[in-house]
Structures are given as structure tokens and as C-alpha cells.
PDB file of C-alpha atoms in Angstrom:
ATOM      1  CA  UNK A  77      16.974  22.904   5.559  1.00  0.00           C
ATOM      2  CA  UNK A  78      17.260  21.653   2.079  1.00  0.00           C
ATOM      3  CA  UNK A  79      15.109  23.431  -0.678  1.00  0.00           C
ATOM      4  CA  UNK A  80      11.939  21.644  -1.091  1.00  0.00           C
ATOM      5  CA  UNK A  81      10.689  21.471  -4.799  1.00  0.00           C
ATOM      6  CA  UNK A  82       7.505  20.296  -6.264  1.00  0.00           C
ATOM      7  CA  UNK A  83       7.305  19.330  -9.927  1.00  0.00           C
ATOM      8  CA  UNK A  84       4.613  17.512 -12.046  1.00  0.00           C
ATOM      9  CA  UNK A  85       5.459  14.433 -13.781  1.00  0.00           C
ATOM     10  CA  UNK A  86       4.268  13.857 -17.263  1.00  0.00           C
ATOM     11  CA  UNK A  87       2.106  10.949 -18.169  1.00  0.00           C
ATOM     12  CA  UNK A  88       4.746   8.186 -18.957  1.00  0.00           C
ATOM     13  CA  UNK A  89       4.086   4.997 -20.728  1.00  0.00           C
ATOM     14  CA  UNK A  90       5.767   1.747 -20.606  1.00  0.00           C
ATOM     15  CA  UNK A  91       5.681  -0.232 -23.692  1.00  0.00           C
ATOM     16  CA  UNK A  92       5.299  -3.993 -23.397  1.00  0.00           C
ATOM     17  CA  UNK A  93       8.397  -6.020 -24.128  1.00  0.00           C
ATOM     18  CA  UNK A  94       8.280  -7.365 -27.667  1.00  0.00           C
ATOM     19  CA  UNK A  95       9.024 -10.799 -26.210  1.00  0.00           C
ATOM     20  CA  UNK A  96       6.032 -11.032 -23.861  1.00  0.00           C
ATOM     21  CA  UNK A  97       3.919 -13.928 -24.726  1.00  0.00           C
ATOM     22  CA  UNK A  98       0.726 -12.749 -22.979  1.00  0.00           C
ATOM     23  CA  UNK A  99      -0.585 -10.095 -20.511  1.00  0.00           C
ATOM     24  CA  UNK A 100      -0.923 -10.656 -16.885  1.00  0.00           C
ATOM     25  CA  UNK A 101      -4.568 -11.143 -15.943  1.00  0.00           C
ATOM     26  CA  UNK A 102      -5.323  -8.788 -13.088  1.00  0.00           C
ATOM     27  CA  UNK A 103      -8.635  -8.461 -11.064  1.00  0.00           C
ATOM     28  CA  UNK A 104      -9.122  -5.138  -9.254  1.00  0.00           C
ATOM     29  CA  UNK A 105     -11.696  -5.951  -6.442  1.00  0.00           C
ATOM     30  CA  UNK A 106     -13.569  -2.905  -4.801  1.00  0.00           C
ATOM     31  CA  UNK A 107     -17.012  -2.136  -3.389  1.00  0.00           C
ATOM     32  CA  UNK A 108     -16.740  -1.212   0.156  1.00  0.00           C
ATOM     33  CA  UNK A 109     -14.732   0.963   2.592  1.00  0.00           C
ATOM     34  CA  UNK A 110     -15.342   1.617   6.233  1.00  0.00           C
ATOM     35  CA  UNK A 111     -16.148   5.318   5.589  1.00  0.00           C
ATOM     36  CA  UNK A 112     -17.038   7.567   2.668  1.00  0.00           C
ATOM     37  CA  UNK A 113     -13.524   9.477   2.864  1.00  0.00           C
ATOM     38  CA  UNK A 114     -12.083   6.264   1.214  1.00  0.00           C
ATOM     39  CA  UNK A 115     -13.718   6.887  -2.383  1.00  0.00           C
ATOM     40  CA  UNK A 116     -12.925   3.454  -3.629  1.00  0.00           C
ATOM     41  CA  UNK A 117     -15.134   4.003  -6.733  1.00  0.00           C
ATOM     42  CA  UNK A 118     -12.845   7.001  -7.802  1.00  0.00           C
ATOM     43  CA  UNK A 119      -9.675   5.368  -7.047  1.00  0.00           C
ATOM     44  CA  UNK A 120     -10.314   2.129  -9.129  1.00  0.00           C
ATOM     45  CA  UNK A 121     -10.176   3.893 -12.497  1.00  0.00           C
ATOM     46  CA  UNK A 122      -6.901   5.252 -11.460  1.00  0.00           C
ATOM     47  CA  UNK A 123      -5.296   1.939 -10.423  1.00  0.00           C
ATOM     48  CA  UNK A 124      -6.636   0.549 -13.773  1.00  0.00           C
ATOM     49  CA  UNK A 125      -5.303   3.471 -15.974  1.00  0.00           C
ATOM     50  CA  UNK A 126      -1.969   2.876 -14.384  1.00  0.00           C
ATOM     51  CA  UNK A 127      -1.925  -0.656 -15.194  1.00  0.00           C
ATOM     52  CA  UNK A 128      -3.333  -0.317 -18.643  1.00  0.00           C
ATOM     53  CA  UNK A 129      -0.545   2.130 -19.654  1.00  0.00           C
ATOM     54  CA  UNK A 130       2.251  -0.442 -18.643  1.00  0.00           C
ATOM     55  CA  UNK A 131       1.159  -2.728 -21.601  1.00  0.00           C
ATOM     56  CA  UNK A 132       1.745  -5.844 -19.356  1.00  0.00           C
ATOM     57  CA  UNK A 133      -1.714  -6.421 -17.901  1.00  0.00           C
ATOM     58  CA  UNK A 134      -5.223  -7.277 -18.754  1.00  0.00           C
ATOM     59  CA  UNK A 135      -7.364  -5.696 -16.052  1.00  0.00           C
ATOM     60  CA  UNK A 136     -10.801  -6.821 -14.886  1.00  0.00           C
ATOM     61  CA  UNK A 137     -12.762  -5.001 -12.203  1.00  0.00           C
ATOM     62  CA  UNK A 138     -15.287  -6.698  -9.764  1.00  0.00           C
ATOM     63  CA  UNK A 139     -17.295  -4.614  -7.471  1.00  0.00           C
ATOM     64  CA  UNK A 140     -18.577  -6.642  -4.493  1.00  0.00           C
ATOM     65  CA  UNK A 141     -21.910  -6.202  -2.904  1.00  0.00           C
ATOM     66  CA  UNK A 142     -22.368  -3.434  -0.390  1.00  0.00           C
ATOM     67  CA  UNK A 143     -23.235  -4.077   3.321  1.00  0.00           C
ATOM     68  CA  UNK A 144     -26.681  -5.696   3.148  1.00  0.00           C
ATOM     69  CA  UNK A 145     -26.261  -6.660  -0.349  1.00  0.00           C
ATOM     70  CA  UNK A 146     -26.894 -10.150  -1.936  1.00  0.00           C
ATOM     71  CA  UNK A 147     -23.693 -12.152  -1.891  1.00  0.00           C
ATOM     72  CA  UNK A 148     -25.482 -15.228  -3.306  1.00  0.00           C
ATOM     73  CA  UNK A 149     -23.894 -14.632  -6.548  1.00  0.00           C
ATOM     74  CA  UNK A 150     -20.427 -13.548  -5.334  1.00  0.00           C
ATOM     75  CA  UNK A 151     -17.999 -16.302  -6.083  1.00  0.00           C
ATOM     76  CA  UNK A 152     -15.088 -14.960  -7.837  1.00  0.00           C
ATOM     77  CA  UNK A 153     -12.882 -17.304 -10.025  1.00  0.00           C
ATOM     78  CA  UNK A 154      -9.587 -16.342  -8.585  1.00  0.00           C
ATOM     79  CA  UNK A 155      -7.704 -18.851 -10.564  1.00  0.00           C
ATOM     80  CA  UNK A 156      -8.506 -16.645 -13.750  1.00  0.00           C
ATOM     81  CA  UNK A 157      -5.920 -14.146 -12.619  1.00  0.00           C
ATOM     82  CA  UNK A 158      -2.283 -13.784 -11.768  1.00  0.00           C
ATOM     83  CA  UNK A 159      -2.970 -10.946  -9.318  1.00  0.00           C
ATOM     84  CA  UNK A 160      -5.917  -9.906  -7.139  1.00  0.00           C
ATOM     85  CA  UNK A 161      -5.458  -6.106  -6.177  1.00  0.00           C
ATOM     86  CA  UNK A 162      -7.688  -5.175  -3.258  1.00  0.00           C
ATOM     87  CA  UNK A 163      -8.928  -1.626  -3.098  1.00  0.00           C
ATOM     88  CA  UNK A 164     -11.447  -3.021  -0.578  1.00  0.00           C
ATOM     89  CA  UNK A 165     -12.075  -2.778   3.132  1.00  0.00           C
ATOM     90  CA  UNK A 166     -14.811  -4.889   4.680  1.00  0.00           C
ATOM     91  CA  UNK A 167     -15.595  -6.344   7.967  1.00  0.00           C
ATOM     92  CA  UNK A 168     -15.152 -10.137   8.796  1.00  0.00           C
ATOM     93  CA  UNK A 169     -18.713 -11.118   8.441  1.00  0.00           C
ATOM     94  CA  UNK A 170     -18.938  -9.787   4.808  1.00  0.00           C
ATOM     95  CA  UNK A 171     -17.406 -12.799   3.141  1.00  0.00           C
ATOM     96  CA  UNK A 172     -18.772 -16.176   3.876  1.00  0.00           C
ATOM     97  CA  UNK A 173     -16.273 -18.946   5.148  1.00  0.00           C
ATOM     98  CA  UNK A 174     -16.539 -20.392   1.543  1.00  0.00           C
ATOM     99  CA  UNK A 175     -15.357 -17.358  -0.166  1.00  0.00           C
ATOM    100  CA  UNK A 176     -12.475 -17.018   2.427  1.00  0.00           C
ATOM    101  CA  UNK A 177     -11.459 -20.695   2.051  1.00  0.00           C
ATOM    102  CA  UNK A 178     -11.512 -20.075  -1.804  1.00  0.00           C
ATOM    103  CA  UNK A 179      -9.130 -17.285  -1.630  1.00  0.00           C
ATOM    104  CA  UNK A 180      -6.740 -19.022   0.588  1.00  0.00           C
ATOM    105  CA  UNK A 181      -6.546 -21.980  -1.720  1.00  0.00           C
ATOM    106  CA  UNK A 182      -5.735 -19.424  -4.538  1.00  0.00           C
ATOM    107  CA  UNK A 183      -2.982 -17.807  -2.545  1.00  0.00           C
ATOM    108  CA  UNK A 184      -1.519 -21.240  -1.269  1.00  0.00           C
ATOM    109  CA  UNK A 185      -1.469 -22.367  -4.888  1.00  0.00           C
ATOM    110  CA  UNK A 186       0.757 -19.520  -6.114  1.00  0.00           C
ATOM    111  CA  UNK A 187      -1.619 -16.626  -6.414  1.00  0.00           C
ATOM    112  CA  UNK A 188      -0.728 -12.865  -6.263  1.00  0.00           C
ATOM    113  CA  UNK A 189      -2.085 -10.228  -3.941  1.00  0.00           C
ATOM    114  CA  UNK A 190      -1.539  -6.424  -3.853  1.00  0.00           C
ATOM    115  CA  UNK A 191      -3.148  -4.418  -1.253  1.00  0.00           C
ATOM    116  CA  UNK A 192      -3.769  -0.653  -1.522  1.00  0.00           C
ATOM    117  CA  UNK A 193      -4.075   1.597   1.711  1.00  0.00           C
ATOM    118  CA  UNK A 194      -7.375   0.871   3.641  1.00  0.00           C
ATOM    119  CA  UNK A 195      -7.378  -2.790   2.588  1.00  0.00           C
ATOM    120  CA  UNK A 196      -5.058  -3.419   5.413  1.00  0.00           C
ATOM    121  CA  UNK A 197      -7.961  -2.313   7.791  1.00  0.00           C
ATOM    122  CA  UNK A 198     -10.197  -5.153   6.381  1.00  0.00           C
ATOM    123  CA  UNK A 199     -10.992  -8.576   8.012  1.00  0.00           C
ATOM    124  CA  UNK A 200      -9.501  -8.126  11.304  1.00  0.00           C
ATOM    125  CA  UNK A 201     -10.228 -11.586  12.684  1.00  0.00           C
ATOM    126  CA  UNK A 202      -9.607 -13.601   9.687  1.00  0.00           C
ATOM    127  CA  UNK A 203      -6.268 -15.043  10.460  1.00  0.00           C
ATOM    128  CA  UNK A 204      -5.043 -16.012   7.022  1.00  0.00           C
ATOM    129  CA  UNK A 205      -5.623 -12.584   5.606  1.00  0.00           C
ATOM    130  CA  UNK A 206      -3.577 -11.260   8.322  1.00  0.00           C
ATOM    131  CA  UNK A 207      -0.979 -13.556   7.697  1.00  0.00           C
ATOM    132  CA  UNK A 208      -0.821 -12.531   4.241  1.00  0.00           C
ATOM    133  CA  UNK A 209      -0.703  -8.517   4.956  1.00  0.00           C
ATOM    134  CA  UNK A 210       1.397  -8.851   7.871  1.00  0.00           C
ATOM    135  CA  UNK A 211       0.017  -5.808   9.825  1.00  0.00           C
ATOM    136  CA  UNK A 212      -3.415  -4.024   9.836  1.00  0.00           C
ATOM    137  CA  UNK A 213      -5.155  -1.332  11.474  1.00  0.00           C
ATOM    138  CA  UNK A 214      -8.552   0.001  12.972  1.00  0.00           C
ATOM    139  CA  UNK A 215     -11.780  -2.124  12.989  1.00  0.00           C
ATOM    140  CA  UNK A 216     -11.159  -3.124  16.537  1.00  0.00           C
ATOM    141  CA  UNK A 217      -7.564  -4.268  16.157  1.00  0.00           C
ATOM    142  CA  UNK A 218      -5.677  -4.143  19.606  1.00  0.00           C
ATOM    143  CA  UNK A 219      -2.476  -5.885  21.032  1.00  0.00           C
ATOM    144  CA  UNK A 220      -4.481  -9.261  20.576  1.00  0.00           C
ATOM    145  CA  UNK A 221      -3.909  -8.783  16.850  1.00  0.00           C
ATOM    146  CA  UNK A 222      -0.353  -8.915  17.333  1.00  0.00           C
ATOM    147  CA  UNK A 223       2.594  -6.345  18.308  1.00  0.00           C
ATOM    148  CA  UNK A 224       3.283  -2.957  16.569  1.00  0.00           C
ATOM    149  CA  UNK A 225       5.883  -3.435  14.005  1.00  0.00           C
ATOM    150  CA  UNK A 226       8.589  -0.917  13.608  1.00  0.00           C
ATOM    151  CA  UNK A 227      11.873  -0.558  11.643  1.00  0.00           C
ATOM    152  CA  UNK A 228      14.558  -0.082  14.307  1.00  0.00           C
ATOM    153  CA  UNK A 229      18.383  -0.622  14.375  1.00  0.00           C
ATOM    154  CA  UNK A 230      18.216  -1.930  10.765  1.00  0.00           C
ATOM    155  CA  UNK A 231      15.606  -4.675  11.670  1.00  0.00           C
ATOM    156  CA  UNK A 232      11.952  -5.224  11.712  1.00  0.00           C
ATOM    157  CA  UNK A 233      11.279  -4.998  15.510  1.00  0.00           C
ATOM    158  CA  UNK A 234       8.294  -5.769  17.848  1.00  0.00           C
ATOM    159  CA  UNK A 235       6.873  -3.036  20.021  1.00  0.00           C
ATOM    160  CA  UNK A 236       4.688  -4.969  22.577  1.00  0.00           C
ATOM    161  CA  UNK A 237       3.133  -1.902  24.162  1.00  0.00           C
ATOM    162  CA  UNK A 238      -0.691  -2.360  24.198  1.00  0.00           C
ATOM    163  CA  UNK A 239      -3.304  -0.238  22.382  1.00  0.00           C
ATOM    164  CA  UNK A 240      -5.472   0.186  19.554  1.00  0.00           C
ATOM    165  CA  UNK A 241      -4.022  -0.469  15.917  1.00  0.00           C
ATOM    166  CA  UNK A 242      -3.862   2.442  13.431  1.00  0.00           C
ATOM    167  CA  UNK A 243      -3.152   6.102  13.652  1.00  0.00           C
ATOM    168  CA  UNK A 244      -2.186   8.762  11.092  1.00  0.00           C
ATOM    169  CA  UNK A 245      -1.649  12.471  11.047  1.00  0.00           C
ATOM    170  CA  UNK A 246      -2.695  15.123   8.552  1.00  0.00           C
ATOM    171  CA  UNK A 247      -2.097  14.525   5.031  1.00  0.00           C
ATOM    172  CA  UNK A 248       1.489  16.176   4.257  1.00  0.00           C
ATOM    173  CA  UNK A 249       4.336  15.019   2.220  1.00  0.00           C
ATOM    174  CA  UNK A 250       6.920  12.488   3.915  1.00  0.00           C
ATOM    175  CA  UNK A 251      10.255  11.170   3.311  1.00  0.00           C
ATOM    176  CA  UNK A 252      10.364   7.450   2.426  1.00  0.00           C
ATOM    177  CA  UNK A 253      13.574   5.491   2.986  1.00  0.00           C
ATOM    178  CA  UNK A 254      14.410   2.230   1.034  1.00  0.00           C
ATOM    179  CA  UNK A 255      15.223  -0.496   3.222  1.00  0.00           C
ATOM    180  CA  UNK A 256      15.846  -3.256   0.755  1.00  0.00           C
ATOM    181  CA  UNK A 257      17.376  -2.126  -2.410  1.00  0.00           C
ATOM    182  CA  UNK A 258      17.789  -5.664  -3.844  1.00  0.00           C
ATOM    183  CA  UNK A 259      14.290  -6.585  -4.127  1.00  0.00           C
ATOM    184  CA  UNK A 260      13.142  -6.577  -7.815  1.00  0.00           C
ATOM    185  CA  UNK A 261      10.223  -3.952  -6.879  1.00  0.00           C
ATOM    186  CA  UNK A 262      12.935  -1.639  -5.239  1.00  0.00           C
ATOM    187  CA  UNK A 263      15.766  -2.169  -7.589  1.00  0.00           C
ATOM    188  CA  UNK A 264      16.748   1.211  -9.105  1.00  0.00           C
ATOM    189  CA  UNK A 265      14.976   3.364  -6.762  1.00  0.00           C
ATOM    190  CA  UNK A 266      16.825   6.111  -4.775  1.00  0.00           C
ATOM    191  CA  UNK A 267      17.711   5.681  -1.245  1.00  0.00           C
ATOM    192  CA  UNK A 268      15.220   8.212   0.083  1.00  0.00           C
ATOM    193  CA  UNK A 269      12.417  10.170  -1.671  1.00  0.00           C
ATOM    194  CA  UNK A 270       9.448  12.356  -1.235  1.00  0.00           C
ATOM    195  CA  UNK A 271       5.971  10.835  -1.055  1.00  0.00           C
ATOM    196  CA  UNK A 272       3.428  13.712  -1.514  1.00  0.00           C
ATOM    197  CA  UNK A 273       0.508  14.442   0.636  1.00  0.00           C
ATOM    198  CA  UNK A 274      -1.121  11.525   2.124  1.00  0.00           C
ATOM    199  CA  UNK A 275      -1.939   9.589   5.344  1.00  0.00           C
ATOM    200  CA  UNK A 276       1.069   8.000   7.017  1.00  0.00           C
ATOM    201  CA  UNK A 277      -0.269   4.754   8.474  1.00  0.00           C
ATOM    202  CA  UNK A 278       1.383   4.073  11.739  1.00  0.00           C
ATOM    203  CA  UNK A 279       0.887   1.856  14.845  1.00  0.00           C
ATOM    204  CA  UNK A 280      -0.186  -0.938  12.704  1.00  0.00           C
ATOM    205  CA  UNK A 281      -0.349  -4.451  14.448  1.00  0.00           C
ATOM    206  CA  UNK A 282      -0.328  -8.028  13.202  1.00  0.00           C
ATOM    207  CA  UNK A 283       1.506 -11.270  13.022  1.00  0.00           C
ATOM    208  CA  UNK A 284       4.315  -9.673  11.204  1.00  0.00           C
ATOM    209  CA  UNK A 285       5.893 -12.401   8.736  1.00  0.00           C
ATOM    210  CA  UNK A 286       6.711  -9.681   6.213  1.00  0.00           C
ATOM    211  CA  UNK A 287       9.825  -8.324   4.481  1.00  0.00           C
ATOM    212  CA  UNK A 288      10.036  -4.596   4.650  1.00  0.00           C
ATOM    213  CA  UNK A 289      10.992  -2.725   1.551  1.00  0.00           C
ATOM    214  CA  UNK A 290      10.420   0.981   2.632  1.00  0.00           C
ATOM    215  CA  UNK A 291       9.564   2.888   5.662  1.00  0.00           C
ATOM    216  CA  UNK A 292       8.713   6.499   6.701  1.00  0.00           C
ATOM    217  CA  UNK A 293       9.228   8.232   9.954  1.00  0.00           C
ATOM    218  CA  UNK A 294       5.924   8.984  11.856  1.00  0.00           C
ATOM    219  CA  UNK A 295       6.264  12.429  13.177  1.00  0.00           C
ATOM    220  CA  UNK A 296       4.979  12.972  16.752  1.00  0.00           C
ATOM    221  CA  UNK A 297       4.342  16.630  15.703  1.00  0.00           C
ATOM    222  CA  UNK A 298       1.849  15.253  13.200  1.00  0.00           C
ATOM    223  CA  UNK A 299       0.044  12.922  15.329  1.00  0.00           C
ATOM    224  CA  UNK A 300       2.684  10.144  14.952  1.00  0.00           C
ATOM    225  CA  UNK A 301       4.507   7.488  16.841  1.00  0.00           C
ATOM    226  CA  UNK A 302       7.958   8.767  16.520  1.00  0.00           C
ATOM    227  CA  UNK A 303       8.905   5.442  14.781  1.00  0.00           C
ATOM    228  CA  UNK A 304       9.999   4.457  11.341  1.00  0.00           C
ATOM    229  CA  UNK A 305       6.853   2.676   9.957  1.00  0.00           C
ATOM    230  CA  UNK A 306       6.625   0.101   7.257  1.00  0.00           C
ATOM    231  CA  UNK A 307       5.162   1.430   4.082  1.00  0.00           C
ATOM    232  CA  UNK A 308       5.861  -1.092   1.527  1.00  0.00           C
ATOM    233  CA  UNK A 309       6.318  -4.642   2.436  1.00  0.00           C
ATOM    234  CA  UNK A 310       6.138  -8.139   0.868  1.00  0.00           C
ATOM    235  CA  UNK A 311       5.383 -11.583   2.183  1.00  0.00           C
ATOM    236  CA  UNK A 312       4.777 -15.082   1.004  1.00  0.00           C
ATOM    237  CA  UNK A 313       1.413 -17.217   1.918  1.00  0.00           C
ATOM    238  CA  UNK A 314       1.926 -20.750   0.722  1.00  0.00           C
ATOM    239  CA  UNK A 315       3.056 -20.251  -2.688  1.00  0.00           C
ATOM    240  CA  UNK A 316       1.607 -16.893  -3.274  1.00  0.00           C
ATOM    241  CA  UNK A 317       3.276 -13.561  -3.326  1.00  0.00           C
ATOM    242  CA  UNK A 318       1.860 -10.555  -1.439  1.00  0.00           C
ATOM    243  CA  UNK A 319       2.604  -6.871  -1.584  1.00  0.00           C
ATOM    244  CA  UNK A 320       1.314  -4.451   0.905  1.00  0.00           C
ATOM    245  CA  UNK A 321       1.319  -0.620   0.534  1.00  0.00           C
ATOM    246  CA  UNK A 322      -0.176   1.498   3.064  1.00  0.00           C
ATOM    247  CA  UNK A 323      -0.218   4.786   1.095  1.00  0.00           C
ATOM    248  CA  UNK A 324      -3.076   5.901  -1.117  1.00  0.00           C
ATOM    249  CA  UNK A 325      -5.681   7.802   0.725  1.00  0.00           C
ATOM    250  CA  UNK A 326      -7.213   9.510  -2.320  1.00  0.00           C
ATOM    251  CA  UNK A 327      -6.761   9.890  -5.939  1.00  0.00           C
ATOM    252  CA  UNK A 328      -4.235  12.669  -5.430  1.00  0.00           C
ATOM    253  CA  UNK A 329      -2.070  10.568  -3.131  1.00  0.00           C
ATOM    254  CA  UNK A 330      -2.267   7.618  -5.625  1.00  0.00           C
ATOM    255  CA  UNK A 331      -1.012   9.988  -8.279  1.00  0.00           C
ATOM    256  CA  UNK A 332       2.359  10.488  -6.516  1.00  0.00           C
ATOM    257  CA  UNK A 333       5.022   9.201  -8.977  1.00  0.00           C
ATOM    258  CA  UNK A 334       6.502   6.862  -6.532  1.00  0.00           C
ATOM    259  CA  UNK A 335       2.998   5.304  -5.654  1.00  0.00           C
ATOM    260  CA  UNK A 336       2.467   4.684  -9.504  1.00  0.00           C
ATOM    261  CA  UNK A 337       5.695   3.171 -10.112  1.00  0.00           C
ATOM    262  CA  UNK A 338       5.704   0.920  -7.062  1.00  0.00           C
ATOM    263  CA  UNK A 339       2.139  -0.221  -7.696  1.00  0.00           C
ATOM    264  CA  UNK A 340       3.020  -1.351 -11.246  1.00  0.00           C
ATOM    265  CA  UNK A 341       6.050  -2.872 -10.214  1.00  0.00           C
ATOM    266  CA  UNK A 342       4.262  -4.635  -7.269  1.00  0.00           C
ATOM    267  CA  UNK A 343       1.542  -6.203  -9.386  1.00  0.00           C
ATOM    268  CA  UNK A 344       4.071  -7.463 -11.964  1.00  0.00           C
ATOM    269  CA  UNK A 345       6.313  -8.974  -9.146  1.00  0.00           C
ATOM    270  CA  UNK A 346       3.125 -10.564  -7.337  1.00  0.00           C
ATOM    271  CA  UNK A 347       2.367 -12.510 -10.595  1.00  0.00           C
ATOM    272  CA  UNK A 348       5.834 -13.508 -11.736  1.00  0.00           C
ATOM    273  CA  UNK A 349       8.333 -12.916  -9.106  1.00  0.00           C
ATOM    274  CA  UNK A 350      10.107 -10.417 -11.617  1.00  0.00           C
ATOM    275  CA  UNK A 351      10.244  -6.750 -12.488  1.00  0.00           C
ATOM    276  CA  UNK A 352      10.862  -5.692 -16.097  1.00  0.00           C
ATOM    277  CA  UNK A 353       9.548  -2.074 -15.585  1.00  0.00           C
ATOM    278  CA  UNK A 354      12.213   0.628 -15.653  1.00  0.00           C
ATOM    279  CA  UNK A 355      12.307   3.560 -13.211  1.00  0.00           C
ATOM    280  CA  UNK A 356      11.097   6.745 -14.862  1.00  0.00           C
ATOM    281  CA  UNK A 357      13.476   9.928 -14.777  1.00  0.00           C
ATOM    282  CA  UNK A 358      10.387  11.688 -12.987  1.00  0.00           C
ATOM    283  CA  UNK A 359      10.738   9.530  -9.912  1.00  0.00           C
ATOM    284  CA  UNK A 360      10.838  11.832  -6.855  1.00  0.00           C
ATOM    285  CA  UNK A 361      14.125  12.626  -5.037  1.00  0.00           C
ATOM    286  CA  UNK A 362      14.716  13.420  -1.482  1.00  0.00           C
ATOM    287  CA  UNK A 363      13.992  17.053  -2.227  1.00  0.00           C
ATOM    288  CA  UNK A 364      11.418  16.669  -4.581  1.00  0.00           C
ATOM    289  CA  UNK A 365       7.652  15.569  -4.767  1.00  0.00           C
ATOM    290  CA  UNK A 366       6.424  14.602  -8.170  1.00  0.00           C
ATOM    291  CA  UNK A 367       3.039  13.593  -9.302  1.00  0.00           C
ATOM    292  CA  UNK A 368       0.827  12.698 -12.231  1.00  0.00           C
ATOM    293  CA  UNK A 369      -1.143  15.601 -13.223  1.00  0.00           C
ATOM    294  CA  UNK A 370      -3.286  13.361 -15.514  1.00  0.00           C
ATOM    295  CA  UNK A 371      -4.169  11.200 -12.627  1.00  0.00           C
ATOM    296  CA  UNK A 372      -4.589  14.015 -10.161  1.00  0.00           C
ATOM    297  CA  UNK A 373      -7.168  15.480 -12.407  1.00  0.00           C
ATOM    298  CA  UNK A 374      -9.184  12.220 -11.946  1.00  0.00           C
ATOM    299  CA  UNK A 375      -9.895  13.097  -8.432  1.00  0.00           C
ATOM    300  CA  UNK A 376     -13.453  14.190  -7.758  1.00  0.00           C
ATOM    301  CA  UNK A 377     -12.230  17.321  -5.927  1.00  0.00           C
ATOM    302  CA  UNK A 378      -9.704  18.303  -8.439  1.00  0.00           C
ATOM    303  CA  UNK A 379     -11.637  21.492  -9.452  1.00  0.00           C
ATOM    304  CA  UNK A 380     -10.945  22.790  -5.953  1.00  0.00           C
ATOM    305  CA  UNK A 381      -7.300  22.845  -6.541  1.00  0.00           C
ATOM    306  CA  UNK A 382      -4.462  21.158  -4.573  1.00  0.00           C
ATOM    307  CA  UNK A 383      -4.825  21.065  -0.818  1.00  0.00           C
ATOM    308  CA  UNK A 384      -2.131  23.352   0.654  1.00  0.00           C
ATOM    309  CA  UNK A 385      -1.445  20.719   3.189  1.00  0.00           C
ATOM    310  CA  UNK A 386      -0.453  18.324   0.495  1.00  0.00           C
ATOM    311  CA  UNK A 387       2.498  20.697  -0.520  1.00  0.00           C
ATOM    312  CA  UNK A 388       3.772  21.696   2.841  1.00  0.00           C
ATOM    313  CA  UNK A 389       7.473  20.720   3.315  1.00  0.00           C
ATOM    314  CA  UNK A 390       8.155  18.713   6.324  1.00  0.00           C
ATOM    315  CA  UNK A 391      11.084  19.073   8.661  1.00  0.00           C
ATOM    316  CA  UNK A 392      12.184  15.969  10.276  1.00  0.00           C
ATOM    317  CA  UNK A 393      13.280  16.764  13.794  1.00  0.00           C
ATOM    318  CA  UNK A 394      16.485  15.642  14.991  1.00  0.00           C
ATOM    319  CA  UNK A 395      16.517  12.574  17.218  1.00  0.00           C
ATOM    320  CA  UNK A 396      18.236  12.756  20.459  1.00  0.00           C
ATOM    321  CA  UNK A 397      21.767  11.337  20.931  1.00  0.00           C
ATOM    322  CA  UNK A 398      22.009   7.970  22.801  1.00  0.00           C
ATOM    323  CA  UNK A 399      22.690   8.190  26.319  1.00  0.00           C
ATOM    324  CA  UNK A 400      26.630   7.578  27.276  1.00  0.00           C
ATOM    325  CA  UNK A 401      27.093   4.106  28.812  1.00  0.00           C
ATOM    326  CA  UNK A 402      27.199   4.085  32.600  1.00  0.00           C
ATOM    327  CA  UNK A 403      30.429   3.919  34.426  1.00  0.00           C
ATOM    328  CA  UNK A 404      31.464   0.712  35.905  1.00  0.00           C
TER     329      UNK A 404
END
């Protein structure tokens, strides 16, 4: 087994290009998650810090009312923003038909959407939202939501087996494999790299309609599916661009250098269709986990130290050789 190395990436700053006319207006929307272990209130400041340091974005934060709250004044003006970042997971009934319709119009007209981790659990019966994100999990999703989509033999493939949508194992590092190296978000990234301790979402279901940029193997020894699962994907809704990332369970996971870099690039691409940000030298490799110590320190549990599970080197089992063809 190759030596597994952990390094801490120094805080890196990307300067705004001198020719940039104006910054991209970004709205981070938060306010709810299905359970307390998704600490959206701690994660949003991390996402904002990542965007602020790029020098390309002007970021607002909107916290939606909680369950049982007053939504009478919740009428976001989506059109003010080039990108909406959803750090948000709510059930179907939380948004009125009018709010959903206004968001669909925004996306159809060319808006941008970037979803983070549990945002793909949200709105299981909202067809347009599921068309945007391609696949989702939990909140009662089953095969009725669509097939389980996996990466197999070089293609995005349907797995039609019935069952509930959404599983993950313990938070350990996992190897990510680039599946599209020409997309602007992925250009310049290595073929494989380590993502630090995080939930590896698997068995997500939906209509598909997305282009997979990166995958990770869901190890059965860690409650996984045995399949290569989509981790980063893009899609189009009307004229709008969507980036769906499944990682980011907590602040520590969001501080993984690859998550930081791909998040910033995703927001820029969703707004403009281009990426101008370089890949930092601290980007992880196939044998190295790197993370932003300054971001990890923003975790509410940072004083407890790093979870040992987050630094456990994974060992990917060898896959069985294919059966020889039957004699004719």
C-alpha cells in the first residue's frame, strides 16, 4: 500500500483579476436541515469566507424561517444574484408554490445554482428541483424518485434495483476520481486525489440528466454500495447552470482543500460558464489529504481536536476479475 500523508494547507488567497468589471453577486441561503448534525449555521460562515477570499464574489446571506416560522415575508429576489448557493435542506411543504415557481423562472432564465451536501436531500417531490440536482437522497425517496445512478464502464449508468435513496458510512477519507477533465471546473485537477474525512453519499436516486465530473468508490466495508458514486456533477435547467456536490457534512469536511477549490470554481462557473481561478499547489494528491487549518478552526468542535476517523487511511479492495466468456 502506498504511504498515506496528511498535510495542512496554508490559507491561500486568490486575487481578483485586474480586468474584472464587477464582482459576481452570490446568495447563500440557509436556515434549516433535517437534523442537528448538519450544522448549517456553522457552515455558512465558512462558505462565505471561501468566496470572499477569492476576490471575485459579493456575498449575501439569507436565512429562511424555520419549520413553523412565518414565511409571509420570505420572497427572495433571485434575479439580483448570479448564483444561489443552497446550504439548505427542507421538506416539500416548506416553500409555497409561488416561491418554487419564482425559483424555477430564475433558473430557466439563466440563473446559477450550487448545492452543498444535504441540499440534495431537500424537496423530494418538487420535480423541477430534482431535475436541477439530478439525484437526491433521504426524505422518503425511493425508486419512485428515479433509479440509483452510478459510474460504470466509463458511463453514467442506471441501477434499477428498488429501495430507499441515500446511504453513507463512517466519516473517513476517500479517493476521488476525475471523470471529466475538460470541464472548466475540473481543468488542471489531478486524475485522482484524497478527500478528507467526510460522509460519502451513495445510492442517490433521481431523474439523472447530469454530467458527472468526479466520483468516489463506496466501499461495502464502510456500509457502502460497492459502486463508483457521483460526487461532483453539473446539469442545465433551462438556461441555468447547476453544480451539485455531495460532500461537506461539517466544517472540517468543508475545509478539505479539494472541497474549497471546487466550491469556488463551481460558483464562478455557475454564474459565468467560465473558471479563472488557478489550482493551488496545496491541492491533495492520490496519497495526500490536505485541509485548510484556518477553516477547520471554525468548527464548533475544533477544540476537541481532529477525529481520528477523519485521518484513517482507506484501503480500496481489489475488484474481482471478470468471468471468462462461456465456451460456445
